[in-house]
mmCIF file of C-alpha atoms in Angstrom:
data_model
loop_
_atom_site.group_PDB
_atom_site.id
_atom_site.type_symbol
_atom_site.label_atom_id
_atom_site.label_comp_id
_atom_site.label_asym_id
_atom_site.label_seq_id
_atom_site.Cartn_x
_atom_site.Cartn_y
_atom_site.Cartn_z
ATOM 1 C CA UNK A 1 0.007 -0.010 -0.009
ATOM 2 C CA UNK A 2 2.833 2.366 0.898
ATOM 3 C CA UNK A 3 4.637 1.615 -2.361
ATOM 4 C CA UNK A 4 1.482 2.388 -4.357
ATOM 5 C CA UNK A 5 1.094 5.779 -2.665
ATOM 6 C CA UNK A 6 4.778 6.585 -3.252
ATOM 7 C CA UNK A 7 4.442 5.665 -6.921
ATOM 8 C CA UNK A 8 1.372 7.910 -7.278
ATOM 9 C CA UNK A 9 3.201 10.837 -5.644
ATOM 10 C CA UNK A 10 6.225 10.353 -7.900
ATOM 11 C CA UNK A 11 3.970 10.295 -10.952
ATOM 12 C CA UNK A 12 2.288 13.539 -9.895
ATOM 13 C CA UNK A 13 5.651 15.243 -9.356
ATOM 14 C CA UNK A 14 6.889 14.038 -12.725
ATOM 15 C CA UNK A 15 3.730 15.250 -14.429
ATOM 16 C CA UNK A 16 3.970 18.695 -12.803
ATOM 17 C CA UNK A 17 7.646 18.932 -13.700
ATOM 18 C CA UNK A 18 6.890 18.081 -17.301
ATOM 19 C CA UNK A 19 4.150 20.670 -17.675
ATOM 20 C CA UNK A 20 6.337 23.289 -16.084
ATOM 21 C CA UNK A 21 8.439 23.012 -19.225
ATOM 22 C CA UNK A 22 5.569 23.132 -21.663
ATOM 23 C CA UNK A 23 5.627 26.263 -23.801
ATOM 24 C CA UNK A 24 2.912 28.901 -23.683
ATOM 25 C CA UNK A 25 2.086 28.138 -27.302
ATOM 26 C CA UNK A 26 1.201 24.560 -26.447
ATOM 27 C CA UNK A 27 -0.935 25.719 -23.511
ATOM 28 C CA UNK A 28 -2.717 28.222 -25.702
ATOM 29 C CA UNK A 29 -3.338 25.617 -28.396
ATOM 30 C CA UNK A 30 -4.929 23.318 -25.845
ATOM 31 C CA UNK A 31 -7.216 26.101 -24.636
ATOM 32 C CA UNK A 32 -8.331 26.703 -28.232
ATOM 33 C CA UNK A 33 -8.890 22.970 -28.791
ATOM 34 C CA UNK A 34 -11.020 22.645 -25.677
ATOM 35 C CA UNK A 35 -13.181 25.673 -26.471
ATOM 36 C CA UNK A 36 -13.756 24.490 -30.045
ATOM 37 C CA UNK A 37 -15.021 21.061 -28.944
ATOM 38 C CA UNK A 38 -18.545 19.838 -29.646
ATOM 39 C CA UNK A 39 -20.341 20.956 -26.499
ATOM 40 C CA UNK A 40 -22.619 17.915 -26.057
ATOM 41 C CA UNK A 41 -19.838 15.310 -25.963
ATOM 42 C CA UNK A 42 -17.717 15.272 -22.789
ATOM 43 C CA UNK A 43 -15.321 12.715 -24.298
ATOM 44 C CA UNK A 44 -14.259 15.299 -26.862
ATOM 45 C CA UNK A 45 -13.398 17.874 -24.225
ATOM 46 C CA UNK A 46 -11.049 15.412 -22.537
ATOM 47 C CA UNK A 47 -9.798 14.126 -25.913
ATOM 48 C CA UNK A 48 -10.573 10.534 -24.926
ATOM 49 C CA UNK A 49 -11.754 7.466 -26.863
ATOM 50 C CA UNK A 50 -15.433 6.625 -26.367
ATOM 51 C CA UNK A 51 -14.588 3.416 -24.497
ATOM 52 C CA UNK A 52 -12.444 5.133 -21.850
ATOM 53 C CA UNK A 53 -12.963 4.013 -18.256
ATOM 54 C CA UNK A 54 -13.741 6.320 -15.293
ATOM 55 C CA UNK A 55 -10.111 5.913 -14.211
ATOM 56 C CA UNK A 56 -8.952 7.055 -17.662
ATOM 57 C CA UNK A 57 -11.205 10.085 -17.260
ATOM 58 C CA UNK A 58 -9.603 11.048 -13.942
ATOM 59 C CA UNK A 59 -6.056 10.707 -15.275
ATOM 60 C CA UNK A 60 -6.792 12.664 -18.432
ATOM 61 C CA UNK A 61 -8.529 15.424 -16.519
ATOM 62 C CA UNK A 62 -5.593 15.786 -14.159
ATOM 63 C CA UNK A 63 -3.222 15.953 -17.118
ATOM 64 C CA UNK A 64 -5.168 18.529 -19.150
ATOM 65 C CA UNK A 65 -6.241 20.640 -16.168
ATOM 66 C CA UNK A 66 -2.585 21.219 -15.273
ATOM 67 C CA UNK A 67 -1.936 22.270 -18.847
ATOM 68 C CA UNK A 68 -4.623 24.947 -18.985
ATOM 69 C CA UNK A 69 -4.816 25.939 -15.335
ATOM 70 C CA UNK A 70 -5.387 29.736 -15.114
ATOM 71 C CA UNK A 71 -2.400 30.075 -12.755
ATOM 72 C CA UNK A 72 -0.111 28.431 -15.326
ATOM 73 C CA UNK A 73 -1.657 29.446 -18.650
ATOM 74 C CA UNK A 74 -1.757 33.099 -19.705
ATOM 75 C CA UNK A 75 -4.425 32.624 -22.363
ATOM 76 C CA UNK A 76 -7.356 34.991 -21.632
ATOM 77 C CA UNK A 77 -9.861 32.104 -21.864
ATOM 78 C CA UNK A 78 -7.826 29.634 -19.788
ATOM 79 C CA UNK A 79 -10.340 29.833 -16.937
ATOM 80 C CA UNK A 80 -13.198 29.007 -19.321
ATOM 81 C CA UNK A 81 -11.300 26.008 -20.740
ATOM 82 C CA UNK A 82 -10.425 24.816 -17.236
ATOM 83 C CA UNK A 83 -14.108 24.958 -16.214
ATOM 84 C CA UNK A 84 -15.123 23.053 -19.346
ATOM 85 C CA UNK A 85 -12.744 20.252 -18.457
ATOM 86 C CA UNK A 86 -14.065 20.109 -14.907
ATOM 87 C CA UNK A 87 -17.648 19.860 -16.193
ATOM 88 C CA UNK A 88 -16.689 17.148 -18.680
ATOM 89 C CA UNK A 89 -15.092 15.072 -15.933
ATOM 90 C CA UNK A 90 -18.134 15.537 -13.696
ATOM 91 C CA UNK A 91 -20.476 14.299 -16.458
ATOM 92 C CA UNK A 92 -18.352 11.252 -17.296
ATOM 93 C CA UNK A 93 -18.066 10.252 -13.639
ATOM 94 C CA UNK A 94 -21.798 10.577 -13.109
ATOM 95 C CA UNK A 95 -23.339 7.112 -13.731
ATOM 96 C CA UNK A 96 -26.570 8.363 -15.301
ATOM 97 C CA UNK A 97 -24.949 10.997 -17.498
ATOM 98 C CA UNK A 98 -22.279 8.536 -18.640
ATOM 99 C CA UNK A 99 -24.873 5.865 -19.412
ATOM 100 C CA UNK A 100 -26.876 8.324 -21.525
ATOM 101 C CA UNK A 101 -23.813 9.366 -23.508
ATOM 102 C CA UNK A 102 -22.610 5.775 -23.978
ATOM 103 C CA UNK A 103 -26.075 4.763 -25.210
ATOM 104 C CA UNK A 104 -25.957 7.455 -27.891
ATOM 105 C CA UNK A 105 -22.466 6.344 -28.912
ATOM 106 C CA UNK A 106 -23.659 2.750 -29.202
ATOM 107 C CA UNK A 107 -26.630 3.852 -31.281
ATOM 108 C CA UNK A 108 -24.273 5.740 -33.613
ATOM 109 C CA UNK A 109 -22.006 2.701 -33.899
ATOM 110 C CA UNK A 110 -24.963 0.442 -34.774
ATOM 111 C CA UNK A 111 -26.073 2.841 -37.500
ATOM 112 C CA UNK A 112 -22.619 2.817 -39.037
ATOM 113 C CA UNK A 113 -22.450 -0.977 -38.826
ATOM 114 C CA UNK A 114 -25.771 -1.282 -40.597
ATOM 115 C CA UNK A 115 -24.561 1.063 -43.315
ATOM 116 C CA UNK A 116 -21.317 -0.873 -43.578
ATOM 117 C CA UNK A 117 -23.226 -4.140 -43.923
ATOM 118 C CA UNK A 118 -25.162 -2.777 -46.902
ATOM 119 C CA UNK A 119 -21.940 -1.685 -48.536
ATOM 120 C CA UNK A 120 -20.358 -5.136 -48.074
ATOM 121 C CA UNK A 121 -23.267 -6.768 -49.857
ATOM 122 C CA UNK A 122 -22.226 -4.861 -52.975
ATOM 123 C CA UNK A 123 -18.536 -5.615 -52.455
ATOM 124 C CA UNK A 124 -18.182 -9.425 -52.820
ATOM 125 C CA UNK A 125 -14.437 -9.477 -52.087
ATOM 126 C CA UNK A 126 -14.831 -7.580 -48.796
ATOM 127 C CA UNK A 127 -17.827 -9.739 -47.870
ATOM 128 C CA UNK A 128 -15.871 -12.983 -48.377
ATOM 129 C CA UNK A 129 -12.892 -11.626 -46.471
ATOM 130 C CA UNK A 130 -15.202 -10.680 -43.578
ATOM 131 C CA UNK A 131 -16.702 -14.144 -43.478
ATOM 132 C CA UNK A 132 -13.306 -15.884 -43.607
ATOM 133 C CA UNK A 133 -11.872 -13.740 -40.823
ATOM 134 C CA UNK A 134 -14.940 -14.457 -38.629
ATOM 135 C CA UNK A 135 -15.521 -10.834 -37.829
ATOM 136 C CA UNK A 136 -11.894 -9.827 -37.342
ATOM 137 C CA UNK A 137 -11.944 -7.866 -40.592
ATOM 138 C CA UNK A 138 -14.746 -5.670 -39.254
ATOM 139 C CA UNK A 139 -13.119 -5.326 -35.844
ATOM 140 C CA UNK A 140 -9.984 -4.023 -37.469
ATOM 141 C CA UNK A 141 -12.021 -1.679 -39.639
ATOM 142 C CA UNK A 142 -13.760 -0.205 -36.573
ATOM 143 C CA UNK A 143 -10.346 0.610 -35.103
ATOM 144 C CA UNK A 144 -9.359 2.540 -38.215
ATOM 145 C CA UNK A 145 -9.196 6.324 -38.318
ATOM 146 C CA UNK A 146 -11.846 6.322 -41.037
ATOM 147 C CA UNK A 147 -14.418 4.559 -38.880
ATOM 148 C CA UNK A 148 -13.520 6.563 -35.762
ATOM 149 C CA UNK A 149 -14.005 9.811 -37.655
ATOM 150 C CA UNK A 150 -17.370 8.619 -38.993
ATOM 151 C CA UNK A 151 -18.366 7.524 -35.495
ATOM 152 C CA UNK A 152 -17.418 10.882 -34.039
ATOM 153 C CA UNK A 153 -19.546 12.713 -36.584
ATOM 154 C CA UNK A 154 -22.475 10.324 -36.192
ATOM 155 C CA UNK A 155 -22.386 10.764 -32.411
ATOM 156 C CA UNK A 156 -22.520 14.526 -32.912
ATOM 157 C CA UNK A 157 -25.507 14.122 -35.201
ATOM 158 C CA UNK A 158 -27.431 11.927 -32.748
ATOM 159 C CA UNK A 159 -26.605 14.076 -29.711
ATOM 160 C CA UNK A 160 -27.685 17.204 -31.583
ATOM 161 C CA UNK A 161 -30.984 15.582 -32.541
ATOM 162 C CA UNK A 162 -31.606 14.427 -28.975
ATOM 163 C CA UNK A 163 -30.792 17.839 -27.580
ATOM 164 C CA UNK A 164 -33.157 19.509 -30.066
ATOM 165 C CA UNK A 165 -35.941 17.152 -29.023
ATOM 166 C CA UNK A 166 -35.185 17.815 -25.364
ATOM 167 C CA UNK A 167 -35.374 21.570 -25.876
ATOM 168 C CA UNK A 168 -38.651 21.330 -27.817
ATOM 169 C CA UNK A 169 -40.135 19.181 -25.061
ATOM 170 C CA UNK A 170 -38.913 21.636 -22.443
ATOM 171 C CA UNK A 171 -40.467 24.507 -24.413
ATOM 172 C CA UNK A 172 -43.813 22.672 -24.545
ATOM 173 C CA UNK A 173 -43.640 21.951 -20.825
ATOM 174 C CA UNK A 174 -42.861 25.606 -20.113
ATOM 175 C CA UNK A 175 -45.764 26.728 -22.315
ATOM 176 C CA UNK A 176 -48.126 24.322 -20.556
ATOM 177 C CA UNK A 177 -46.888 25.440 -17.137
ATOM 178 C CA UNK A 178 -47.425 29.045 -18.222
ATOM 179 C CA UNK A 179 -50.956 28.287 -19.365
ATOM 180 C CA UNK A 180 -51.830 26.471 -16.127
ATOM 181 C CA UNK A 181 -50.369 29.345 -14.108
ATOM 182 C CA UNK A 182 -52.438 31.853 -16.096
ATOM 183 C CA UNK A 183 -55.605 29.785 -15.595
ATOM 184 C CA UNK A 184 -54.859 29.547 -11.860
ATOM 185 C CA UNK A 185 -54.337 33.328 -11.590
ATOM 186 C CA UNK A 186 -57.554 34.038 -13.504
ATOM 187 C CA UNK A 187 -59.450 31.622 -11.260
ATOM 188 C CA UNK A 188 -58.033 33.275 -8.159
ATOM 189 C CA UNK A 189 -58.996 36.729 -9.515
ATOM 190 C CA UNK A 190 -62.534 35.530 -10.274
ATOM 191 C CA UNK A 191 -63.012 34.149 -6.758
ATOM 192 C CA UNK A 192 -61.502 37.346 -5.329
ATOM 193 C CA UNK A 193 -64.007 39.509 -7.193
ATOM 194 C CA UNK A 194 -66.856 37.207 -6.164
ATOM 195 C CA UNK A 195 -65.789 37.360 -2.512
ATOM 196 C CA UNK A 196 -65.519 41.173 -2.628
ATOM 197 C CA UNK A 197 -68.997 41.373 -4.159
ATOM 198 C CA UNK A 198 -70.432 39.150 -1.442
ATOM 199 C CA UNK A 199 -68.716 41.215 1.226
ATOM 200 C CA UNK A 200 -70.140 44.408 -0.249
ATOM 201 C CA UNK A 201 -73.600 42.863 -0.472
ATOM 202 C CA UNK A 202 -73.393 41.700 3.106
ATOM 203 C CA UNK A 203 -72.134 45.125 4.161
ATOM 204 C CA UNK A 204 -75.267 46.804 2.833
ATOM 205 C CA UNK A 205 -77.593 44.237 4.347
ATOM 206 C CA UNK A 206 -78.596 46.369 7.352
ATOM 207 C CA UNK A 207 -79.414 49.322 5.095
ATOM 208 C CA UNK A 208 -81.536 47.176 2.853
ATOM 209 C CA UNK A 209 -83.410 45.612 5.791
ATOM 210 C CA UNK A 210 -83.941 49.015 7.374
ATOM 211 C CA UNK A 211 -85.281 50.465 4.121
ATOM 212 C CA UNK A 212 -87.681 47.565 3.765
ATOM 213 C CA UNK A 213 -88.937 48.001 7.314
ATOM 214 C CA UNK A 214 -89.467 51.719 6.787
ATOM 215 C CA UNK A 215 -91.352 50.933 3.620
ATOM 216 C CA UNK A 216 -93.601 48.407 5.352
ATOM 217 C CA UNK A 217 -94.300 50.783 8.256
ATOM 218 C CA UNK A 218 -95.203 53.740 6.028
ATOM 219 C CA UNK A 219 -97.571 51.799 3.821
ATOM 220 C CA UNK A 220 -98.422 52.658 0.256
ATOM 221 C CA UNK A 221 -99.146 56.375 0.299
ATOM 222 C CA UNK A 222 -100.561 58.059 -2.740
ATOM 223 C CA UNK A 223 -99.216 61.460 -3.626
ATOM 224 C CA UNK A 224 -101.506 64.350 -4.460
ATOM 225 C CA UNK A 225 -102.644 64.359 -8.054
ATOM 226 C CA UNK A 226 -101.416 60.799 -8.602
ATOM 227 C CA UNK A 227 -103.606 58.430 -10.561
ATOM 228 C CA UNK A 228 -104.272 55.107 -8.848
ATOM 229 C CA UNK A 229 -103.872 51.870 -10.776
ATOM 230 C CA UNK A 230 -107.006 50.847 -12.706
ATOM 231 C CA UNK A 231 -109.501 48.729 -10.784
ATOM 232 C CA UNK A 232 -111.318 45.842 -12.274
ATOM 233 C CA UNK A 233 -115.106 46.216 -12.090
ATOM 234 C CA UNK A 234 -116.274 42.733 -11.242
ATOM 235 C CA UNK A 235 -119.898 43.335 -12.247
ATOM 236 C CA UNK A 236 -118.831 44.349 -15.722
ATOM 237 C CA UNK A 237 -119.227 41.253 -17.944
ATOM 238 C CA UNK A 238 -116.708 42.676 -20.407
ATOM 239 C CA UNK A 239 -114.125 43.081 -17.632
ATOM 240 C CA UNK A 240 -113.612 46.704 -18.565
ATOM 241 C CA UNK A 241 -111.492 48.904 -16.379
ATOM 242 C CA UNK A 242 -112.835 51.997 -14.622
ATOM 243 C CA UNK A 243 -110.466 54.748 -13.598
ATOM 244 C CA UNK A 244 -111.276 56.215 -10.216
ATOM 245 C CA UNK A 245 -110.105 59.814 -9.754
ATOM 246 C CA UNK A 246 -108.136 60.598 -6.701
ATOM 247 C CA UNK A 247 -109.732 63.088 -4.369
ATOM 248 C CA UNK A 248 -107.625 66.131 -3.709
ATOM 249 C CA UNK A 249 -107.583 67.201 -0.124
#
């Protein structure tokens, strides 16, 4: 255990000593490389193969972070590049985030394999060679720079498509949340107005009751010169109305 710790310390010292000698041009170039990476793929930020292990991620992060550390690198965007590396490492060490990214990489690889299979059907010589080598021919091809470049581009394409779908879904969710919030506010305002109306109605209750009582006590008084409502003359077979004049006092 002690020997392992000593070895790790020696490695760190050697690494720091090496990067102390790295020129500013190399540091600046690395900052530019990091900031020009495809933003949705953390493997690209750390310049790692897609099958790199979590331990590989930690080692590469330590190596690159020393190279672009703001205290060591004078590039004006060194801090931004340093933060990008830290975020990339965080994503690749997070089980869920790593699984999502690996799934997209595998989907891209399967698409390229399907495309490759169609091409081999047309190329009899390559097809026979693939069958004879029992898959070794294809394994070697997938290690080639050509395939790795295609895979990198296909991964970008798939990640971009997934991100676009995610953003559209988020937009729809935000719109729906906004609509529900607006409906809730309108409902609250409606109940508020209703409650205020009821309170006002209740507040005038005593006045209304008092007015009614005064009306009932006073009776129906007829003003001078006022014509009374017509009275039905019951003995009149034609049910004609007779107007009775009001006596003036």
